[in-house]
Coordinates of C-alpha atoms in Angstrom, one line a residue:
M29 CA 21.8 65.0 -22.7
S30 CA 18.4 63.6 -21.1
V31 CA 16.9 65.2 -17.9
W32 CA 15.4 61.7 -17.0
N33 CA 17.3 59.4 -14.7
P34 CA 18.7 56.2 -17.1
D35 CA 18.5 54.6 -13.5
N36 CA 14.7 54.6 -13.6
I37 CA 14.8 52.9 -17.0
R38 CA 17.2 49.6 -15.9
D39 CA 15.0 50.0 -12.6
V40 CA 11.5 49.6 -15.1
A41 CA 13.0 46.9 -17.1
E42 CA 14.7 44.5 -14.2
S43 CA 11.1 44.5 -12.7
V44 CA 9.5 43.3 -16.1
G45 CA 12.8 41.0 -16.0
I46 CA 15.2 42.6 -18.4
A47 CA 18.4 42.3 -16.9
A48 CA 20.9 43.6 -18.6
L49 CA 20.2 46.7 -21.0
G50 CA 23.3 48.9 -22.8
D51 CA 24.0 52.5 -21.6
E52 CA 23.4 53.3 -25.7
V53 CA 20.0 51.7 -25.2
L54 CA 18.9 53.4 -21.8
T55 CA 20.1 57.1 -23.3
A56 CA 17.5 56.6 -26.4
L57 CA 15.2 55.4 -24.3
S58 CA 15.6 57.9 -21.8
S59 CA 15.1 61.0 -24.8
D60 CA 12.4 59.0 -26.4
V61 CA 10.2 59.1 -22.5
E62 CA 11.2 62.5 -22.5
F63 CA 9.8 63.5 -25.4
R64 CA 6.4 61.1 -24.3
L65 CA 6.1 63.4 -21.8
S66 CA 6.5 66.6 -22.7
Q67 CA 4.5 65.4 -25.5
V68 CA 1.9 65.1 -23.3
L69 CA 2.2 67.7 -21.1
E70 CA 1.7 69.8 -24.4
E71 CA -1.5 68.9 -25.3
A72 CA -3.0 68.6 -21.4
F73 CA -1.8 72.3 -21.1
R74 CA -3.8 73.0 -24.3
F75 CA -6.7 71.5 -22.8
M76 CA -6.2 73.5 -19.6
R77 CA -5.7 76.8 -21.4
H78 CA -8.7 76.2 -23.2
S79 CA -10.7 75.9 -19.7
K80 CA -9.7 79.0 -18.6
R81 CA -7.4 78.0 -16.0
T82 CA -4.3 78.2 -14.5
T83 CA -3.7 74.7 -12.5
L84 CA -3.3 72.3 -14.2
S85 CA -5.8 68.9 -13.0
T86 CA -5.9 65.1 -14.0
Q87 CA -8.9 65.8 -16.4
D88 CA -7.0 67.5 -18.6
I89 CA -3.6 64.5 -18.7
T90 CA -6.6 61.9 -19.2
H91 CA -7.6 64.2 -22.2
A92 CA -4.5 64.4 -23.6
L93 CA -3.3 60.9 -23.4
R94 CA -7.4 60.1 -25.3
M95 CA -6.1 62.7 -27.5
L96 CA -2.8 60.7 -28.1
D97 CA -4.6 57.8 -28.6
V98 CA -3.0 56.1 -25.5
E99 CA -4.9 54.5 -22.5
P100 CA -5.8 57.1 -19.6
L101 CA -4.8 56.5 -15.8
Y102 CA -7.4 55.2 -14.0
G103 CA -8.0 56.1 -10.4
Y104 CA -6.8 59.7 -10.1
E105 CA -10.2 61.7 -10.8
S106 CA -11.1 64.5 -8.0
T107 CA -13.9 66.8 -8.4
R108 CA -11.2 69.0 -5.9
P109 CA -7.7 69.3 -6.8
L110 CA -5.6 67.1 -5.3
R111 CA -2.7 67.9 -2.6
F112 CA 0.8 66.1 -2.7
G113 CA 2.4 65.3 -0.1
E114 CA 6.8 64.1 -0.4
A115 CA 7.9 61.4 2.0
S116 CA 11.6 59.9 1.8
I117 CA 12.3 56.7 2.1
G118 CA 16.1 57.3 1.7
P119 CA 19.0 60.0 -0.2
G120 CA 17.5 60.7 -3.1
Q121 CA 14.5 58.8 -3.9
P122 CA 11.8 60.8 -2.7
L123 CA 8.0 59.2 -2.6
F124 CA 4.8 61.6 -3.9
Y125 CA 1.4 60.9 -2.5
V126 CA -2.0 62.1 -2.1
E127 CA -2.7 63.7 1.0
D128 CA -6.0 62.6 2.9
E129 CA -8.8 65.2 4.0
E130 CA -8.8 65.7 7.7
V131 CA -12.6 65.4 8.6
D132 CA -13.3 67.4 12.0
F133 CA -15.9 65.6 13.9
E134 CA -17.2 68.1 15.9
K135 CA -18.5 70.4 13.0
L136 CA -19.7 67.4 11.4
I137 CA -21.9 66.5 14.4
N138 CA -23.3 69.8 14.9
A139 CA -23.7 70.7 10.9
P140 CA -27.3 71.5 10.3
L141 CA -29.7 68.3 8.8
P142 CA -31.2 68.7 5.3
K143 CA -34.2 69.6 4.7
V144 CA -36.3 66.2 5.0
P145 CA -37.6 64.8 1.2
R146 CA -41.1 65.1 -0.1
E147 CA -43.4 61.8 0.9
I148 CA -43.4 60.1 -2.6
S149 CA -47.0 59.9 -3.8
F150 CA -48.4 58.4 -7.1
T151 CA -51.5 59.8 -8.9
A152 CA -53.4 58.4 -12.2
H153 CA -55.4 59.9 -14.5
W154 CA -55.9 59.6 -18.8
L155 CA -53.3 61.2 -21.0
A156 CA -55.5 60.3 -24.4
V157 CA -58.2 57.9 -25.1
E158 CA -58.0 56.3 -28.7
G159 CA -55.8 59.5 -29.4
V160 CA -58.2 62.4 -27.3
Q161 CA -56.7 64.0 -24.7
P162 CA -58.9 64.7 -21.9
S163 CA -60.0 67.7 -21.2
I164 CA -58.8 67.1 -17.0
P165 CA -57.0 69.4 -15.2
Q166 CA -54.0 67.0 -15.3
N167 CA -53.7 67.2 -18.7
P168 CA -52.3 70.8 -20.6
T169 CA -54.1 72.7 -23.1
S170 CA -52.7 73.4 -25.7
A171 CA -52.7 77.7 -24.8
D172 CA -51.1 76.4 -22.1
S173 CA -48.4 74.5 -24.3
R174 CA -48.2 77.8 -26.5
N175 CA -47.3 80.2 -23.4
Q176 CA -44.8 77.9 -22.7
E177 CA -43.3 78.7 -26.0
L178 CA -43.2 81.5 -25.8
L179 CA -41.2 81.7 -21.9
P180 CA -37.4 81.7 -21.4
K181 CA -35.8 78.0 -21.3
G182 CA -32.7 77.1 -20.0
P183 CA -31.5 76.5 -15.9
G184 CA -33.6 78.7 -13.5
A185 CA -35.9 79.4 -16.0
N186 CA -38.4 77.6 -14.0
S187 CA -38.6 78.9 -10.1
T188 CA -39.9 76.1 -8.7
L189 CA -37.2 73.5 -9.7
A190 CA -34.0 76.2 -8.7
A191 CA -35.6 76.4 -5.4
I192 CA -36.0 73.1 -4.9
S193 CA -32.1 73.2 -6.1
G194 CA -31.4 75.1 -3.7
N195 CA -30.7 78.0 -6.3
D196 CA -33.3 80.2 -6.2
A197 CA -31.5 82.9 -5.0
V198 CA -29.0 83.0 -8.9
T199 CA -29.8 85.3 -11.5
V200 CA -30.3 83.2 -14.8
K201 CA -29.7 85.7 -18.0
P202 CA -32.0 84.4 -20.4
L203 CA -31.3 82.8 -23.4
V204 CA -33.1 85.0 -25.8
K205 CA -32.4 88.8 -26.5
H206 CA -35.9 89.8 -25.1
I207 CA -39.3 88.5 -23.3
L208 CA -42.4 89.0 -25.2
S209 CA -45.2 90.7 -23.0
K210 CA -48.2 89.3 -22.1
E211 CA -50.4 91.9 -24.4
L212 CA -48.3 90.5 -27.3
Q213 CA -48.6 86.9 -25.9
L214 CA -52.1 87.7 -25.8
Y215 CA -52.3 89.2 -29.1
F216 CA -50.1 86.3 -30.5
E217 CA -52.4 83.7 -29.4
K218 CA -55.9 85.1 -30.3
I219 CA -54.2 85.6 -34.3
C220 CA -53.5 81.8 -34.1
S221 CA -57.2 81.0 -32.9
A222 CA -58.3 82.9 -35.1
L223 CA -56.5 82.0 -38.4
L224 CA -57.6 78.1 -36.7
D225 CA -61.6 79.0 -36.5
E226 CA -63.2 77.9 -39.5
T227 CA -66.7 79.1 -37.9
N228 CA -66.4 82.4 -38.1
D229 CA -64.7 83.9 -41.3
E230 CA -65.0 87.8 -39.8
Y231 CA -62.9 86.6 -36.8
S232 CA -60.4 85.2 -39.4
V233 CA -60.5 88.4 -41.9
A234 CA -60.0 91.2 -39.2
A235 CA -56.7 89.2 -37.7
L236 CA -55.5 89.1 -41.4
A237 CA -56.2 92.9 -41.1
S238 CA -54.4 93.2 -38.2
L239 CA -51.6 91.9 -39.2
R240 CA -51.0 93.7 -42.6
S241 CA -50.8 96.6 -41.6
D242 CA -50.2 97.1 -37.3
P243 CA -46.5 97.9 -36.2
G244 CA -44.9 96.9 -33.3
L245 CA -45.0 93.0 -34.2
H246 CA -41.3 92.7 -35.8
Q247 CA -41.1 90.5 -31.9
L248 CA -43.4 88.1 -33.1
V249 CA -42.0 86.9 -36.7
P250 CA -39.9 84.0 -35.5
Y251 CA -42.8 83.2 -33.9
F252 CA -45.2 82.9 -36.7
V253 CA -42.6 82.2 -39.1
Q254 CA -42.2 78.7 -36.5
F255 CA -46.0 78.8 -36.2
I256 CA -46.8 78.0 -40.1
A257 CA -43.9 76.0 -40.5
E258 CA -45.8 73.3 -37.9
K259 CA -49.0 74.1 -39.2
V260 CA -48.1 73.4 -43.3
T261 CA -45.6 70.1 -41.8
H262 CA -48.6 68.4 -39.9
N263 CA -51.9 69.4 -41.7
L264 CA -51.2 68.2 -45.2
K265 CA -54.6 67.0 -45.4
S266 CA -56.3 70.2 -44.2
L267 CA -56.7 72.4 -47.0
F268 CA -58.3 75.1 -44.6
V269 CA -55.2 75.2 -42.2
L270 CA -53.1 75.1 -45.3
K271 CA -54.5 77.9 -46.6
Q272 CA -55.0 80.1 -43.7
M273 CA -50.9 80.0 -43.7
M274 CA -50.4 81.2 -46.7
Q275 CA -52.7 84.2 -46.6
L276 CA -50.9 84.5 -42.9
T277 CA -47.7 84.4 -44.5
S278 CA -48.7 86.7 -47.4
A279 CA -50.2 88.7 -44.7
M280 CA -46.7 89.1 -42.8
L281 CA -44.8 89.9 -46.6
D282 CA -47.4 93.2 -46.7
N283 CA -47.0 95.2 -43.7
E284 CA -44.5 97.8 -44.3
S285 CA -42.9 97.5 -40.8
L286 CA -41.7 94.4 -40.5
Y287 CA -38.6 93.3 -41.1
V288 CA -38.7 89.9 -43.1
D289 CA -35.4 89.8 -44.7
P290 CA -33.8 87.2 -42.1
Y291 CA -36.2 84.4 -42.3
V292 CA -36.9 84.1 -45.9
A293 CA -35.0 81.2 -45.5
A294 CA -37.6 79.8 -43.2
I295 CA -40.6 81.2 -44.5
V296 CA -40.2 79.9 -48.2
P297 CA -40.5 75.7 -47.2
P298 CA -43.4 76.0 -46.6
V299 CA -44.7 77.5 -49.7
L300 CA -43.2 75.9 -51.4
T301 CA -44.5 72.1 -49.8
C302 CA -47.6 73.7 -50.5
L303 CA -47.0 74.8 -54.3
V304 CA -45.2 71.2 -55.1
S305 CA -46.0 68.9 -52.4
P306 CA -47.9 65.4 -54.6
R307 CA -50.9 65.4 -52.1
L308 CA -52.8 67.8 -50.6
G309 CA -56.2 67.6 -48.6
S310 CA -58.6 64.7 -48.8
S311 CA -59.3 62.3 -52.0
S312 CA -62.2 63.3 -52.3
N313 CA -62.2 66.1 -54.3
R314 CA -59.1 65.8 -56.7
L315 CA -59.2 69.5 -57.8
E316 CA -59.8 70.9 -54.3
H317 CA -55.9 71.7 -54.0
Y318 CA -55.6 73.4 -57.6
P319 CA -56.4 77.0 -55.8
L320 CA -53.9 76.6 -52.6
R321 CA -51.5 75.7 -55.7
S322 CA -52.0 79.3 -57.1
L323 CA -52.0 81.3 -53.9
A324 CA -48.8 80.0 -53.0
A325 CA -47.0 80.0 -56.5
S326 CA -48.6 83.8 -56.7
L327 CA -46.2 84.0 -53.1
L328 CA -43.7 82.5 -54.2
G329 CA -43.1 85.0 -57.2
L330 CA -43.2 87.5 -54.8
I331 CA -40.8 86.6 -52.3
A332 CA -38.9 86.7 -55.2
T333 CA -39.5 89.7 -56.6
K334 CA -39.3 91.4 -53.5
Y335 CA -35.5 89.9 -51.3
A336 CA -33.7 89.5 -54.3
K337 CA -31.9 92.3 -53.8
S338 CA -31.0 90.6 -50.5
S339 CA -30.2 87.3 -51.8
H340 CA -28.5 87.0 -54.8
T341 CA -29.4 83.2 -55.3
L342 CA -33.0 83.6 -54.1
K343 CA -34.3 83.2 -58.1
P344 CA -32.2 80.8 -58.8
R345 CA -32.9 78.5 -56.0
L346 CA -36.1 78.7 -56.3
A347 CA -36.2 78.0 -60.4
R348 CA -33.7 75.6 -59.9
T349 CA -36.1 73.1 -57.7
C350 CA -39.5 74.3 -59.3
L351 CA -38.1 73.2 -63.1
K352 CA -36.9 70.3 -61.1
H353 CA -40.3 69.1 -60.2
F354 CA -41.4 69.8 -63.8
L355 CA -38.7 67.8 -65.4
D356 CA -40.0 64.5 -63.2
P357 CA -42.2 62.5 -65.2
N358 CA -42.8 59.9 -62.3
K359 CA -44.0 63.1 -60.8
P360 CA -48.2 63.6 -60.6
F361 CA -49.5 66.1 -62.9
A362 CA -50.7 68.2 -59.7
V363 CA -47.0 68.6 -58.7
H364 CA -46.3 69.8 -62.4
Y365 CA -49.5 72.2 -61.8
G366 CA -47.4 74.2 -59.3
A367 CA -44.2 73.9 -60.8
I368 CA -45.1 75.5 -64.1
L369 CA -47.3 78.3 -62.4
G370 CA -44.1 78.5 -59.5
L371 CA -41.3 79.2 -62.9
Q372 CA -43.7 81.5 -64.4
A373 CA -44.2 83.8 -61.0
V374 CA -40.2 83.5 -60.2
G375 CA -38.4 83.9 -63.1
G376 CA -41.2 86.1 -66.1
R377 CA -41.3 85.4 -69.5
E378 CA -38.2 85.4 -69.4
A379 CA -38.4 81.7 -67.7
V380 CA -41.6 80.3 -69.9
R381 CA -39.3 81.0 -72.6
V382 CA -35.9 79.7 -71.7
L383 CA -37.3 77.0 -68.6
I384 CA -41.1 75.9 -70.0
V385 CA -41.4 76.6 -74.0
P386 CA -38.6 74.0 -75.0
N387 CA -39.6 70.8 -73.0
L388 CA -43.3 71.2 -73.9
K389 CA -43.3 68.8 -77.2
E390 CA -41.8 66.1 -74.9
Y391 CA -44.1 66.9 -72.1
G392 CA -47.0 67.7 -74.2
K393 CA -46.9 63.9 -75.0
L394 CA -47.1 62.9 -71.5
L395 CA -49.9 64.9 -71.0
Q396 CA -51.9 63.7 -73.9
E397 CA -51.6 60.1 -73.2
A398 CA -53.3 61.0 -69.6
I399 CA -56.1 62.9 -71.5
E400 CA -56.6 61.0 -74.3
G401 CA -56.3 57.1 -72.1
N402 CA -59.1 58.1 -70.0
T403 CA -57.1 57.4 -66.7
P404 CA -58.0 58.3 -63.3
A405 CA -55.6 61.2 -63.8
K406 CA -57.3 63.0 -66.8
A407 CA -58.6 66.2 -64.8
D408 CA -54.9 66.8 -63.0
A409 CA -53.9 67.1 -66.7
E410 CA -56.7 69.1 -67.7
M411 CA -55.3 71.8 -65.7
T412 CA -52.1 71.1 -65.6
V413 CA -53.4 72.1 -69.4
G414 CA -54.4 75.4 -68.7
A415 CA -51.3 75.9 -66.6
V416 CA -49.2 75.6 -69.5
L417 CA -51.8 77.8 -71.9
G418 CA -52.2 80.8 -69.2
V419 CA -47.8 81.1 -68.4
L420 CA -47.5 80.9 -72.5
E421 CA -50.3 83.9 -72.2
K422 CA -47.2 86.1 -70.8
L423 CA -45.2 85.8 -74.2
E424 CA -48.3 87.3 -76.1
G425 CA -46.7 91.0 -75.0
V426 CA -42.7 89.9 -76.0
S427 CA -44.1 88.9 -79.9
S428 CA -42.3 91.2 -82.4
T429 CA -44.3 90.5 -85.5
R430 CA -46.8 93.3 -86.2
L431 CA -49.8 91.2 -87.5
T432 CA -52.6 93.1 -89.0
N433 CA -56.6 92.8 -88.7
G434 CA -57.9 90.0 -89.3
Y435 CA -54.6 87.9 -89.6
S436 CA -55.6 84.0 -89.0
V437 CA -53.3 81.2 -88.7
N438 CA -52.5 78.9 -91.8
D439 CA -51.2 75.5 -91.8
Q440 CA -48.1 76.1 -92.3
E441 CA -47.3 78.3 -89.1
N442 CA -50.0 75.1 -87.6
T443 CA -47.9 72.5 -89.0
K444 CA -44.6 74.4 -87.2
L445 CA -46.4 74.7 -84.0
V446 CA -47.9 71.3 -83.8
E447 CA -43.6 70.1 -84.4
K448 CA -42.6 72.4 -81.8
V449 CA -45.3 72.0 -78.7
G450 CA -46.8 68.8 -79.6
E451 CA -50.8 68.0 -80.8
L452 CA -52.1 68.6 -77.9
L453 CA -50.6 71.6 -76.5
G454 CA -50.8 72.8 -80.9
V455 CA -54.0 72.7 -80.9
R456 CA -55.1 73.9 -77.9
I457 CA -53.6 76.9 -78.9
V458 CA -54.5 77.0 -82.3
A459 CA -58.1 77.0 -80.3
M460 CA -57.8 80.0 -78.2
G461 CA -57.9 82.1 -81.4
R462 CA -55.0 84.3 -80.7
P463 CA -52.8 84.8 -83.5
H464 CA -50.4 86.8 -81.8
L465 CA -49.8 84.4 -79.2
V466 CA -49.3 81.6 -81.5
Q467 CA -46.3 83.7 -83.5
A468 CA -45.1 84.4 -79.7
V469 CA -44.9 81.0 -79.0
L470 CA -42.6 80.1 -83.2
E471 CA -40.8 82.6 -82.1
E472 CA -39.5 81.0 -79.2

């Protein structure tokens, strides 16, 4: 038997023009209405419990109707709990209504007036002139912006705004577990300014030496990591800034008192950017960025060696990234240069043997076309050839063949070498006059 009264169903049907409904239809509709109401209430109670409340509100009903894909009821929203009164319009016919709040005019008249708002005033100043921010009191300086980054964020962090909104007496828990002391903030500013100062090398060297050896800097690690990421992202044309950021990364990794393991995932992207980015520095000198790529490769190898135990997938992911750039013929030779050095730094001799040597024959054709065609990329191709020969030298100590003194490469070995690594690289390897290296390459 349904709890819902079938007479209510009949009244609703007659109000919409349906005159005759059978008793079976009324019973079925009553059961369906009861099921739908219980479903709405169940969802509403779920919203109430998740809101940590014990009183059901109209907002819970609205959320429940939306959850069930039903258009919600409008006009029942309220910021305070609604109080319903009951009135009887006949025997067994109660009517519920929302009681209006009674306002005491005497209390309303005698209540203190709110504070007078401050008068609106406007001033004008130049925020930037042709992309340059003028040094005027109205504009923030770079030091001010760094200080704001180090301060706690969140509601109530600004005492002035809290006082205006009337929340000056509220104690707000900071969103970070620690707040940097003034000494650490000053140290962070000095280190950053020293690293970005191109005119004073001694200042920069002293800053890096301090980072490599000073203990008690663990609270600054996330700020330095963020600083490195921001500078590398926005200064790809400045080789000085990129080199300084790599030096800063090296200093942090060399400091034994710093626990950098949780931040390795954030440190790797800037290093990879300096290693395999297509364009680094200005276009005036095509070869000036190669020392930066070599430095980034050494850092990548240090990261892979030092933190491989804490992250078992670190080395495979780094090797996969470098291999992807190395095997892409559409990438410039500068990217291939960084990828080759990165593979050797991450995987060592085994990576050279398994990942680089089998692909040298096809890759040698690409290098030969660029060198013999006198293209603008000839200088980059020559640098990449030097990188390939450099990583192949790591195989020289792996050769299991014992060579006697005075041994030289014969024509048969020369032919096999050309067939394996291509004509260009084969001739360059033989020209080095190192039979042990030829044997090591042929054994792979």
